[in-house]
């Protein structure tokens, strides 16, 4: 069968400037990095312009090649920053590659977000037309499918209500319904199913399977490994902008999870750090000291980080851990203030213990940084998404209860067990 | 899969072979976006699109009062409100189209970074929104002419030509600003200043006949001078004179602006999502 998507040696380079960095770091850190680079410049005045703080090169994708056959349902997996979104953006023609080539046969529709172009002031009906047009449907096409769309979205009664008055569930349903009726040859989907209630997710999955069964090709990016292994026939694992493994979905998914839990995440080959200190590895340990990717909510979590101090200096190093949630929101940050000291050259292992019954039932992404303040602030390194782990609540065998009734989600970054007193008055 | 299905090649620096055909394919989106902007602007207002009449009407009254009654400038033998309004129409079309187009990429950044379509559609739809406003405020002119019993002569049929020039001017300047705005937000601050100054250095509140003869060609370096004089020439009939060398100069400048604007936009559009 012919390839519908052929990707050859695809690379994408970003020049990271100050503007881009503040997405992830605060101004302090940016300035600190600037200072650190200027110091580096002073130390090595003839080094290349790569050290220019305003233009740091970053390869989001490097030499990626693969091909996709007609009718394949392909899952693209990898940790945050692996290059998944960049790949989708290139395939969707939103951004252009730095080098390499992609050949696509057939009409592509990409859904990188639910409800792109929805306007809150417009009614459901108006938004169907607008969103359809943005996604590339003709007016006649939308008219023809209009009834199917509203039936799928279950919003008949609210067609002439501005979508700003919709519940978030209705909004998502309507947005997905429009996209689901595009009927392209190739469909590219990014995490859209991460929203909506369970019942609607099921419906969307059904629709996607239907799309695949029609002989259309589906590309699906997800953090949810169970979803990829159940929905896709093939998978591609990206890491640091490169294809690590491609093949049958079940093989790639099991490779990915084994690669995660079997050992710690190793950074030695990537040289994260400066001339003072470098990051070596990060791992999540369960109470028995085994590296894991899942922790039960009533277990203590240990984040273990190894780093190497490269030179004897006056600098007092301060380790810092970031706990971030999906979408890059910070849950909290912890500084090892009591351990801020001079470190002799050598390898060190830092362990941060997060008490049991403290974290919420979500996925946390761990960032680790090392900073020193005297004589000037230097951020030696700051790896934003070094690793991730899921906190799960099996609902049984959890003696310390934070929940009264079983329900799906607790809002918030943490879900601590706290002391309560309730007394009868008078 | 049919053998006739065309293959799309994505490569760095590859110029779109089907750029204009692509754009044509998105013509419906062009009107949907314009329709959205007009619809949204008047949502939850009580008198709705009637507001489109408000601004030009008030500007016209103020200009008539200041330039005719206070400054006592000559009116070329036509009622001063008509003289002002014939110029205000293209000026407001140009200024709102140009600043709307200039801002359009940034205000649609969310859509641009998530969906592919011909990027040219976005500034073009902003100019079309202004064109709709232009047509609506054109009704005021018709009303004024009826009120003063002023009938245009055959020259009125050349008006579409001048409308086209105004369109090209708004589009050309808008494309430049839109593309520059993506990288340098300074233009968000510069554009309102240009628009505000432009209203006074363009012959909107007065006739360009009051500019001394030896300065007319220099004055026509402002491309809106040619457009506005053209509008007056077409609408006011026998009373208005058109300074042809100046008009041609303006016309050339407008066309240069349009073509360089398109070229610059095409050159930069692929990097929009990386820096917006």
PDB file of N, CA, C and O in Angstrom, chain A residues 4 12 14 20 70 89-90 92-98 100-106 112-113 116-117 119 121-122 126 129-130 133-134 138-139 164-165 185, chain B residues 1 5-14 16 22 26 28-29 32-33 35-36 39-40 43-44 110-117 119 270 273-275:
ATOM      1  N   UNK A   4       0.845   7.405   2.787  1.00  0.00           N
ATOM      2  CA  UNK A   4       0.101   8.664   2.670  1.00  0.00           C
ATOM      3  C   UNK A   4       0.903   9.803   3.266  1.00  0.00           C
ATOM      4  O   UNK A   4       0.774  10.945   2.856  1.00  0.00           O
ATOM      5  N   UNK A  12      13.574  20.691  12.929  1.00  0.00           N
ATOM      6  CA  UNK A  12      13.040  22.032  13.186  1.00  0.00           C
ATOM      7  C   UNK A  12      13.844  22.674  14.295  1.00  0.00           C
ATOM      8  O   UNK A  12      13.979  22.132  15.386  1.00  0.00           O
ATOM      9  N   UNK A  14      14.460  26.036  16.665  1.00  0.00           N
ATOM     10  CA  UNK A  14      13.930  27.297  17.162  1.00  0.00           C
ATOM     11  C   UNK A  14      15.084  28.105  17.722  1.00  0.00           C
ATOM     12  O   UNK A  14      16.017  27.555  18.296  1.00  0.00           O
ATOM     13  N   UNK A  20      10.692  33.872  24.390  1.00  0.00           N
ATOM     14  CA  UNK A  20      10.219  32.517  24.448  1.00  0.00           C
ATOM     15  C   UNK A  20      10.442  31.931  25.841  1.00  0.00           C
ATOM     16  O   UNK A  20       9.665  31.140  26.330  1.00  0.00           O
ATOM     17  N   UNK A  70      -1.783   4.185   4.315  1.00  0.00           N
ATOM     18  CA  UNK A  70      -3.200   4.538   4.314  1.00  0.00           C
ATOM     19  C   UNK A  70      -3.966   3.627   5.271  1.00  0.00           C
ATOM     20  O   UNK A  70      -3.736   2.417   5.307  1.00  0.00           O
ATOM     21  N   UNK A  89       2.571  20.359  14.187  1.00  0.00           N
ATOM     22  CA  UNK A  89       2.463  21.685  13.579  1.00  0.00           C
ATOM     23  C   UNK A  89       3.057  21.702  12.177  1.00  0.00           C
ATOM     24  O   UNK A  89       2.557  22.395  11.299  1.00  0.00           O
ATOM     25  N   UNK A  90       4.124  20.950  11.988  1.00  0.00           N
ATOM     26  CA  UNK A  90       4.708  20.907  10.647  1.00  0.00           C
ATOM     27  C   UNK A  90       3.787  20.139   9.709  1.00  0.00           C
ATOM     28  O   UNK A  90       3.501  20.593   8.596  1.00  0.00           O
ATOM     29  N   UNK A  92       0.684  19.857   9.890  1.00  0.00           N
ATOM     30  CA  UNK A  92      -0.528  20.640   9.638  1.00  0.00           C
ATOM     31  C   UNK A  92      -0.231  21.924   8.881  1.00  0.00           C
ATOM     32  O   UNK A  92      -1.113  22.747   8.699  1.00  0.00           O
ATOM     33  N   UNK A  93       1.014  22.140   8.520  1.00  0.00           N
ATOM     34  CA  UNK A  93       1.454  23.330   7.770  1.00  0.00           C
ATOM     35  C   UNK A  93       1.329  24.617   8.560  1.00  0.00           C
ATOM     36  O   UNK A  93       1.234  25.706   7.992  1.00  0.00           O
ATOM     37  N   UNK A  94       1.309  24.500   9.877  1.00  0.00           N
ATOM     38  CA  UNK A  94       1.223  25.720  10.673  1.00  0.00           C
ATOM     39  C   UNK A  94       2.586  26.380  10.764  1.00  0.00           C
ATOM     40  O   UNK A  94       2.712  27.586  10.763  1.00  0.00           O
ATOM     41  N   UNK A  95       3.612  25.557  10.827  1.00  0.00           N
ATOM     42  CA  UNK A  95       4.950  26.119  10.809  1.00  0.00           C
ATOM     43  C   UNK A  95       5.773  25.317   9.813  1.00  0.00           C
ATOM     44  O   UNK A  95       5.397  24.210   9.460  1.00  0.00           O
ATOM     45  N   UNK A  96       6.863  25.896   9.349  1.00  0.00           N
ATOM     46  CA  UNK A  96       7.620  25.179   8.327  1.00  0.00           C
ATOM     47  C   UNK A  96       8.884  24.583   8.926  1.00  0.00           C
ATOM     48  O   UNK A  96       9.434  25.115   9.889  1.00  0.00           O
ATOM     49  N   UNK A  97       9.336  23.448   8.395  1.00  0.00           N
ATOM     50  CA  UNK A  97      10.521  22.813   8.957  1.00  0.00           C
ATOM     51  C   UNK A  97      11.784  23.589   8.615  1.00  0.00           C
ATOM     52  O   UNK A  97      11.786  24.382   7.673  1.00  0.00           O
ATOM     53  N   UNK A  98      12.844  23.362   9.379  1.00  0.00           N
ATOM     54  CA  UNK A  98      14.121  23.991   9.067  1.00  0.00           C
ATOM     55  C   UNK A  98      14.811  23.225   7.942  1.00  0.00           C
ATOM     56  O   UNK A  98      15.406  23.814   7.055  1.00  0.00           O
ATOM     57  N   UNK A 100      14.620  19.076   5.748  1.00  0.00           N
ATOM     58  CA  UNK A 100      13.872  17.837   5.594  1.00  0.00           C
ATOM     59  C   UNK A 100      12.633  18.033   4.752  1.00  0.00           C
ATOM     60  O   UNK A 100      12.356  19.141   4.291  1.00  0.00           O
ATOM     61  N   UNK A 101      11.905  16.948   4.563  1.00  0.00           N
ATOM     62  CA  UNK A 101      10.811  16.987   3.605  1.00  0.00           C
ATOM     63  C   UNK A 101       9.659  16.104   4.071  1.00  0.00           C
ATOM     64  O   UNK A 101       9.874  15.034   4.641  1.00  0.00           O
ATOM     65  N   UNK A 102       8.461  16.568   3.827  1.00  0.00           N
ATOM     66  CA  UNK A 102       7.269  15.772   4.123  1.00  0.00           C
ATOM     67  C   UNK A 102       6.436  15.697   2.852  1.00  0.00           C
ATOM     68  O   UNK A 102       6.237  16.719   2.190  1.00  0.00           O
ATOM     69  N   UNK A 103       5.984  14.512   2.484  1.00  0.00           N
ATOM     70  CA  UNK A 103       5.053  14.402   1.355  1.00  0.00           C
ATOM     71  C   UNK A 103       3.743  13.836   1.893  1.00  0.00           C
ATOM     72  O   UNK A 103       3.746  12.804   2.559  1.00  0.00           O
ATOM     73  N   UNK A 104       2.675  14.513   1.600  1.00  0.00           N
ATOM     74  CA  UNK A 104       1.367  14.090   2.103  1.00  0.00           C
ATOM     75  C   UNK A 104       0.424  13.881   0.927  1.00  0.00           C
ATOM     76  O   UNK A 104       0.312  14.738   0.048  1.00  0.00           O
ATOM     77  N   UNK A 105      -0.238  12.755   0.933  1.00  0.00           N
ATOM     78  CA  UNK A 105      -1.169  12.436  -0.143  1.00  0.00           C
ATOM     79  C   UNK A 105      -2.578  12.478   0.428  1.00  0.00           C
ATOM     80  O   UNK A 105      -2.903  11.676   1.293  1.00  0.00           O
ATOM     81  N   UNK A 106      -3.352  13.432  -0.024  1.00  0.00           N
ATOM     82  CA  UNK A 106      -4.733  13.505   0.443  1.00  0.00           C
ATOM     83  C   UNK A 106      -4.996  14.758   1.265  1.00  0.00           C
ATOM     84  O   UNK A 106      -4.103  15.522   1.581  1.00  0.00           O
ATOM     85  N   UNK A 112      -5.738  20.571  16.431  1.00  0.00           N
ATOM     86  CA  UNK A 112      -4.724  20.710  17.469  1.00  0.00           C
ATOM     87  C   UNK A 112      -5.349  21.224  18.749  1.00  0.00           C
ATOM     88  O   UNK A 112      -4.729  21.298  19.781  1.00  0.00           O
ATOM     89  N   UNK A 113      -6.603  21.610  18.670  1.00  0.00           N
ATOM     90  CA  UNK A 113      -7.259  22.203  19.815  1.00  0.00           C
ATOM     91  C   UNK A 113      -8.750  22.067  19.556  1.00  0.00           C
ATOM     92  O   UNK A 113      -9.168  22.107  18.420  1.00  0.00           O
ATOM     93  N   UNK A 116     -11.110  25.678  17.937  1.00  0.00           N
ATOM     94  CA  UNK A 116     -10.290  26.774  17.427  1.00  0.00           C
ATOM     95  C   UNK A 116     -11.180  27.770  16.704  1.00  0.00           C
ATOM     96  O   UNK A 116     -11.938  27.386  15.825  1.00  0.00           O
ATOM     97  N   UNK A 117     -11.062  29.013  17.078  1.00  0.00           N
ATOM     98  CA  UNK A 117     -11.818  30.040  16.385  1.00  0.00           C
ATOM     99  C   UNK A 117     -13.241  30.212  16.880  1.00  0.00           C
ATOM    100  O   UNK A 117     -13.964  31.060  16.378  1.00  0.00           O
ATOM    101  N   UNK A 119     -16.054  31.753  18.805  1.00  0.00           N
ATOM    102  CA  UNK A 119     -16.150  33.073  19.407  1.00  0.00           C
ATOM    103  C   UNK A 119     -17.233  33.060  20.477  1.00  0.00           C
ATOM    104  O   UNK A 119     -18.363  32.694  20.193  1.00  0.00           O
ATOM    105  N   UNK A 121     -19.077  35.197  21.832  1.00  0.00           N
ATOM    106  CA  UNK A 121     -20.280  36.021  21.659  1.00  0.00           C
ATOM    107  C   UNK A 121     -21.249  35.427  20.642  1.00  0.00           C
ATOM    108  O   UNK A 121     -22.414  35.795  20.602  1.00  0.00           O
ATOM    109  N   UNK A 122     -20.752  34.554  19.787  1.00  0.00           N
ATOM    110  CA  UNK A 122     -21.611  34.022  18.732  1.00  0.00           C
ATOM    111  C   UNK A 122     -22.435  32.842  19.242  1.00  0.00           C
ATOM    112  O   UNK A 122     -22.052  32.165  20.192  1.00  0.00           O
ATOM    113  N   UNK A 126     -24.003  29.911  14.756  1.00  0.00           N
ATOM    114  CA  UNK A 126     -23.016  30.744  14.062  1.00  0.00           C
ATOM    115  C   UNK A 126     -21.612  30.144  14.184  1.00  0.00           C
ATOM    116  O   UNK A 126     -20.836  30.149  13.227  1.00  0.00           O
ATOM    117  N   UNK A 129     -20.836  27.276  11.760  1.00  0.00           N
ATOM    118  CA  UNK A 129     -20.442  27.743  10.423  1.00  0.00           C
ATOM    119  C   UNK A 129     -19.028  28.312  10.429  1.00  0.00           C
ATOM    120  O   UNK A 129     -18.217  28.011   9.553  1.00  0.00           O
ATOM    121  N   UNK A 130     -18.742  29.120  11.442  1.00  0.00           N
ATOM    122  CA  UNK A 130     -17.437  29.763  11.506  1.00  0.00           C
ATOM    123  C   UNK A 130     -16.326  28.724  11.678  1.00  0.00           C
ATOM    124  O   UNK A 130     -15.336  28.705  10.937  1.00  0.00           O
ATOM    125  N   UNK A 133     -15.781  26.605   8.651  1.00  0.00           N
ATOM    126  CA  UNK A 133     -15.054  27.311   7.602  1.00  0.00           C
ATOM    127  C   UNK A 133     -13.566  27.383   7.940  1.00  0.00           C
ATOM    128  O   UNK A 133     -12.714  27.209   7.073  1.00  0.00           O
ATOM    129  N   UNK A 134     -13.250  27.614   9.212  1.00  0.00           N
ATOM    130  CA  UNK A 134     -11.844  27.691   9.612  1.00  0.00           C
ATOM    131  C   UNK A 134     -11.166  26.343   9.408  1.00  0.00           C
ATOM    132  O   UNK A 134     -10.023  26.267   8.975  1.00  0.00           O
ATOM    133  N   UNK A 138     -16.634  23.732   3.277  1.00  0.00           N
ATOM    134  CA  UNK A 138     -17.348  24.749   2.510  1.00  0.00           C
ATOM    135  C   UNK A 138     -18.720  24.948   3.141  1.00  0.00           C
ATOM    136  O   UNK A 138     -19.204  24.113   3.907  1.00  0.00           O
ATOM    137  N   UNK A 139     -19.333  26.063   2.814  1.00  0.00           N
ATOM    138  CA  UNK A 139     -20.621  26.397   3.418  1.00  0.00           C
ATOM    139  C   UNK A 139     -21.663  25.326   3.072  1.00  0.00           C
ATOM    140  O   UNK A 139     -22.451  24.911   3.923  1.00  0.00           O
ATOM    141  N   UNK A 164     -20.845  31.575  25.017  1.00  0.00           N
ATOM    142  CA  UNK A 164     -20.289  31.987  26.310  1.00  0.00           C
ATOM    143  C   UNK A 164     -21.204  31.557  27.458  1.00  0.00           C
ATOM    144  O   UNK A 164     -20.778  31.509  28.603  1.00  0.00           O
ATOM    145  N   UNK A 165     -22.460  31.245  27.153  1.00  0.00           N
ATOM    146  CA  UNK A 165     -23.364  30.788  28.207  1.00  0.00           C
ATOM    147  C   UNK A 165     -23.432  29.264  28.270  1.00  0.00           C
ATOM    148  O   UNK A 165     -24.200  28.715  29.055  1.00  0.00           O
ATOM    149  N   UNK A 185      -9.109  12.874   4.415  1.00  0.00           N
ATOM    150  CA  UNK A 185      -8.403  11.616   4.168  1.00  0.00           C
ATOM    151  C   UNK A 185      -7.475  11.304   5.331  1.00  0.00           C
ATOM    152  O   UNK A 185      -7.258  10.160   5.682  1.00  0.00           O
TER     153      UNK A 185
ATOM    154  N   UNK B   1      -7.856   4.965  -2.886  1.00  0.00           N
ATOM    155  CA  UNK B   1      -7.282   6.290  -3.125  1.00  0.00           C
ATOM    156  C   UNK B   1      -7.094   6.514  -4.624  1.00  0.00           C
ATOM    157  O   UNK B   1      -6.586   5.651  -5.311  1.00  0.00           O
ATOM    158  N   UNK B   5      -5.066  12.122  -6.891  1.00  0.00           N
ATOM    159  CA  UNK B   5      -4.901  12.875  -5.659  1.00  0.00           C
ATOM    160  C   UNK B   5      -3.546  13.555  -5.654  1.00  0.00           C
ATOM    161  O   UNK B   5      -2.526  12.922  -5.874  1.00  0.00           O
ATOM    162  N   UNK B   6      -3.536  14.838  -5.375  1.00  0.00           N
ATOM    163  CA  UNK B   6      -2.257  15.520  -5.459  1.00  0.00           C
ATOM    164  C   UNK B   6      -1.460  15.361  -4.172  1.00  0.00           C
ATOM    165  O   UNK B   6      -1.990  15.156  -3.098  1.00  0.00           O
ATOM    166  N   UNK B   7      -0.148  15.416  -4.364  1.00  0.00           N
ATOM    167  CA  UNK B   7       0.748  15.240  -3.237  1.00  0.00           C
ATOM    168  C   UNK B   7       1.190  16.603  -2.754  1.00  0.00           C
ATOM    169  O   UNK B   7       1.596  17.459  -3.534  1.00  0.00           O
ATOM    170  N   UNK B   8       1.061  16.787  -1.455  1.00  0.00           N
ATOM    171  CA  UNK B   8       1.491  18.044  -0.861  1.00  0.00           C
ATOM    172  C   UNK B   8       2.900  17.852  -0.326  1.00  0.00           C
ATOM    173  O   UNK B   8       3.168  16.905   0.404  1.00  0.00           O
ATOM    174  N   UNK B   9       3.806  18.721  -0.728  1.00  0.00           N
ATOM    175  CA  UNK B   9       5.182  18.637  -0.248  1.00  0.00           C
ATOM    176  C   UNK B   9       5.427  19.763   0.745  1.00  0.00           C
ATOM    177  O   UNK B   9       5.147  20.924   0.442  1.00  0.00           O
ATOM    178  N   UNK B  10       5.907  19.421   1.903  1.00  0.00           N
ATOM    179  CA  UNK B  10       6.264  20.444   2.891  1.00  0.00           C
ATOM    180  C   UNK B  10       7.778  20.445   3.025  1.00  0.00           C
ATOM    181  O   UNK B  10       8.374  19.431   3.354  1.00  0.00           O
ATOM    182  N   UNK B  11       8.378  21.579   2.756  1.00  0.00           N
ATOM    183  CA  UNK B  11       9.827  21.693   2.806  1.00  0.00           C
ATOM    184  C   UNK B  11      10.176  23.107   3.233  1.00  0.00           C
ATOM    185  O   UNK B  11       9.369  24.011   3.075  1.00  0.00           O
ATOM    186  N   UNK B  12      11.374  23.250   3.716  1.00  0.00           N
ATOM    187  CA  UNK B  12      11.792  24.579   4.137  1.00  0.00           C
ATOM    188  C   UNK B  12      11.947  25.493   2.922  1.00  0.00           C
ATOM    189  O   UNK B  12      12.504  25.095   1.909  1.00  0.00           O
ATOM    190  N   UNK B  13      11.419  26.705   3.051  1.00  0.00           N
ATOM    191  CA  UNK B  13      11.606  27.714   2.023  1.00  0.00           C
ATOM    192  C   UNK B  13      10.948  27.414   0.700  1.00  0.00           C
ATOM    193  O   UNK B  13      11.176  28.081  -0.296  1.00  0.00           O
ATOM    194  N   UNK B  14      10.095  26.391   0.670  1.00  0.00           N
ATOM    195  CA  UNK B  14       9.439  26.038  -0.573  1.00  0.00           C
ATOM    196  C   UNK B  14       8.342  27.059  -0.856  1.00  0.00           C
ATOM    197  O   UNK B  14       7.452  27.271  -0.052  1.00  0.00           O
ATOM    198  N   UNK B  16       5.049  28.464  -2.360  1.00  0.00           N
ATOM    199  CA  UNK B  16       3.793  27.810  -2.713  1.00  0.00           C
ATOM    200  C   UNK B  16       3.542  27.968  -4.205  1.00  0.00           C
ATOM    201  O   UNK B  16       3.421  29.077  -4.696  1.00  0.00           O
ATOM    202  N   UNK B  22      -4.785  28.472  -3.716  1.00  0.00           N
ATOM    203  CA  UNK B  22      -5.038  28.188  -2.309  1.00  0.00           C
ATOM    204  C   UNK B  22      -5.909  29.261  -1.699  1.00  0.00           C
ATOM    205  O   UNK B  22      -6.894  28.983  -1.007  1.00  0.00           O
ATOM    206  N   UNK B  26      -9.985  29.469  -0.082  1.00  0.00           N
ATOM    207  CA  UNK B  26     -10.406  29.935   1.238  1.00  0.00           C
ATOM    208  C   UNK B  26     -11.283  31.186   1.149  1.00  0.00           C
ATOM    209  O   UNK B  26     -11.438  31.896   2.128  1.00  0.00           O
ATOM    210  N   UNK B  28     -14.396  31.529   0.984  1.00  0.00           N
ATOM    211  CA  UNK B  28     -15.547  31.512   1.895  1.00  0.00           C
ATOM    212  C   UNK B  28     -15.143  31.900   3.305  1.00  0.00           C
ATOM    213  O   UNK B  28     -15.868  32.606   3.990  1.00  0.00           O
ATOM    214  N   UNK B  29     -13.964  31.430   3.700  1.00  0.00           N
ATOM    215  CA  UNK B  29     -13.471  31.774   5.033  1.00  0.00           C
ATOM    216  C   UNK B  29     -13.285  33.281   5.156  1.00  0.00           C
ATOM    217  O   UNK B  29     -13.573  33.870   6.194  1.00  0.00           O
ATOM    218  N   UNK B  32     -16.532  34.583   5.951  1.00  0.00           N
ATOM    219  CA  UNK B  32     -16.960  34.151   7.288  1.00  0.00           C
ATOM    220  C   UNK B  32     -16.273  34.978   8.372  1.00  0.00           C
ATOM    221  O   UNK B  32     -16.896  35.371   9.357  1.00  0.00           O
ATOM    222  N   UNK B  33     -14.996  35.237   8.173  1.00  0.00           N
ATOM    223  CA  UNK B  33     -14.258  36.007   9.184  1.00  0.00           C
ATOM    224  C   UNK B  33     -14.768  37.443   9.237  1.00  0.00           C
ATOM    225  O   UNK B  33     -14.928  38.013  10.311  1.00  0.00           O
ATOM    226  N   UNK B  35     -17.732  38.401   8.352  1.00  0.00           N
ATOM    227  CA  UNK B  35     -19.078  38.286   8.909  1.00  0.00           C
ATOM    228  C   UNK B  35     -19.015  38.160  10.432  1.00  0.00           C
ATOM    229  O   UNK B  35     -19.755  38.791  11.166  1.00  0.00           O
ATOM    230  N   UNK B  36     -18.049  37.357  10.922  1.00  0.00           N
ATOM    231  CA  UNK B  36     -17.885  37.202  12.369  1.00  0.00           C
ATOM    232  C   UNK B  36     -17.579  38.549  13.023  1.00  0.00           C
ATOM    233  O   UNK B  36     -18.190  38.915  14.021  1.00  0.00           O
ATOM    234  N   UNK B  39     -20.605  40.793  13.023  1.00  0.00           N
ATOM    235  CA  UNK B  39     -21.604  40.240  13.931  1.00  0.00           C
ATOM    236  C   UNK B  39     -21.223  40.492  15.384  1.00  0.00           C
ATOM    237  O   UNK B  39     -22.031  40.936  16.196  1.00  0.00           O
ATOM    238  N   UNK B  40     -19.956  40.231  15.696  1.00  0.00           N
ATOM    239  CA  UNK B  40     -19.500  40.344  17.079  1.00  0.00           C
ATOM    240  C   UNK B  40     -19.523  41.795  17.542  1.00  0.00           C
ATOM    241  O   UNK B  40     -19.889  42.095  18.663  1.00  0.00           O
ATOM    242  N   UNK B  43     -23.027  42.714  18.640  1.00  0.00           N
ATOM    243  CA  UNK B  43     -23.773  41.840  19.554  1.00  0.00           C
ATOM    244  C   UNK B  43     -24.019  42.594  20.848  1.00  0.00           C
ATOM    245  O   UNK B  43     -23.168  43.348  21.318  1.00  0.00           O
ATOM    246  N   UNK B  44     -25.198  42.372  21.422  1.00  0.00           N
ATOM    247  CA  UNK B  44     -25.575  42.997  22.685  1.00  0.00           C
ATOM    248  C   UNK B  44     -25.560  44.520  22.624  1.00  0.00           C
ATOM    249  O   UNK B  44     -25.388  45.182  23.636  1.00  0.00           O
ATOM    250  N   UNK B 110      -4.520  33.043  18.099  1.00  0.00           N
ATOM    251  CA  UNK B 110      -4.960  31.721  18.551  1.00  0.00           C
ATOM    252  C   UNK B 110      -5.291  30.808  17.387  1.00  0.00           C
ATOM    253  O   UNK B 110      -4.902  29.645  17.355  1.00  0.00           O
ATOM    254  N   UNK B 111      -6.014  31.356  16.428  1.00  0.00           N
ATOM    255  CA  UNK B 111      -6.410  30.555  15.272  1.00  0.00           C
ATOM    256  C   UNK B 111      -5.198  30.246  14.396  1.00  0.00           C
ATOM    257  O   UNK B 111      -5.020  29.118  13.939  1.00  0.00           O
ATOM    258  N   UNK B 112      -4.352  31.242  14.202  1.00  0.00           N
ATOM    259  CA  UNK B 112      -3.199  31.068  13.319  1.00  0.00           C
ATOM    260  C   UNK B 112      -2.290  29.963  13.817  1.00  0.00           C
ATOM    261  O   UNK B 112      -1.753  29.182  13.043  1.00  0.00           O
ATOM    262  N   UNK B 113      -2.124  29.885  15.144  1.00  0.00           N
ATOM    263  CA  UNK B 113      -1.174  28.892  15.649  1.00  0.00           C
ATOM    264  C   UNK B 113      -1.794  27.511  15.776  1.00  0.00           C
ATOM    265  O   UNK B 113      -1.128  26.588  16.219  1.00  0.00           O
ATOM    266  N   UNK B 114      -3.051  27.361  15.407  1.00  0.00           N
ATOM    267  CA  UNK B 114      -3.671  26.043  15.520  1.00  0.00           C
ATOM    268  C   UNK B 114      -4.200  25.471  14.203  1.00  0.00           C
ATOM    269  O   UNK B 114      -4.464  24.277  14.120  1.00  0.00           O
ATOM    270  N   UNK B 115      -4.445  26.303  13.224  1.00  0.00           N
ATOM    271  CA  UNK B 115      -5.025  25.805  11.979  1.00  0.00           C
ATOM    272  C   UNK B 115      -4.301  26.438  10.806  1.00  0.00           C
ATOM    273  O   UNK B 115      -3.905  27.592  10.863  1.00  0.00           O
ATOM    274  N   UNK B 116      -4.135  25.638   9.752  1.00  0.00           N
ATOM    275  CA  UNK B 116      -3.542  26.205   8.546  1.00  0.00           C
ATOM    276  C   UNK B 116      -4.626  26.709   7.594  1.00  0.00           C
ATOM    277  O   UNK B 116      -5.620  26.039   7.353  1.00  0.00           O
ATOM    278  N   UNK B 117      -4.461  27.874   7.094  1.00  0.00           N
ATOM    279  CA  UNK B 117      -5.200  28.343   5.919  1.00  0.00           C
ATOM    280  C   UNK B 117      -4.379  29.487   5.342  1.00  0.00           C
ATOM    281  O   UNK B 117      -3.403  29.912   5.961  1.00  0.00           O
ATOM    282  N   UNK B 119      -2.858  32.633   5.011  1.00  0.00           N
ATOM    283  CA  UNK B 119      -2.793  33.695   6.027  1.00  0.00           C
ATOM    284  C   UNK B 119      -3.313  35.021   5.513  1.00  0.00           C
ATOM    285  O   UNK B 119      -3.760  35.862   6.279  1.00  0.00           O
ATOM    286  N   UNK B 270       5.414  32.313   6.812  1.00  0.00           N
ATOM    287  CA  UNK B 270       5.681  30.979   7.340  1.00  0.00           C
ATOM    288  C   UNK B 270       6.327  30.998   8.708  1.00  0.00           C
ATOM    289  O   UNK B 270       6.386  29.982   9.390  1.00  0.00           O
ATOM    290  N   UNK B 273       3.902  31.787  13.041  1.00  0.00           N
ATOM    291  CA  UNK B 273       3.544  31.018  14.236  1.00  0.00           C
ATOM    292  C   UNK B 273       4.747  30.786  15.149  1.00  0.00           C
ATOM    293  O   UNK B 273       4.572  30.478  16.314  1.00  0.00           O
ATOM    294  N   UNK B 274       5.951  30.935  14.616  1.00  0.00           N
ATOM    295  CA  UNK B 274       7.109  30.728  15.481  1.00  0.00           C
ATOM    296  C   UNK B 274       7.380  31.921  16.380  1.00  0.00           C
ATOM    297  O   UNK B 274       8.028  31.789  17.416  1.00  0.00           O
ATOM    298  N   UNK B 275       6.902  33.090  15.962  1.00  0.00           N
ATOM    299  CA  UNK B 275       7.262  34.275  16.740  1.00  0.00           C
ATOM    300  C   UNK B 275       6.072  35.036  17.281  1.00  0.00           C
ATOM    301  O   UNK B 275       6.234  35.917  18.101  1.00  0.00           O
TER     302      UNK B 275
END
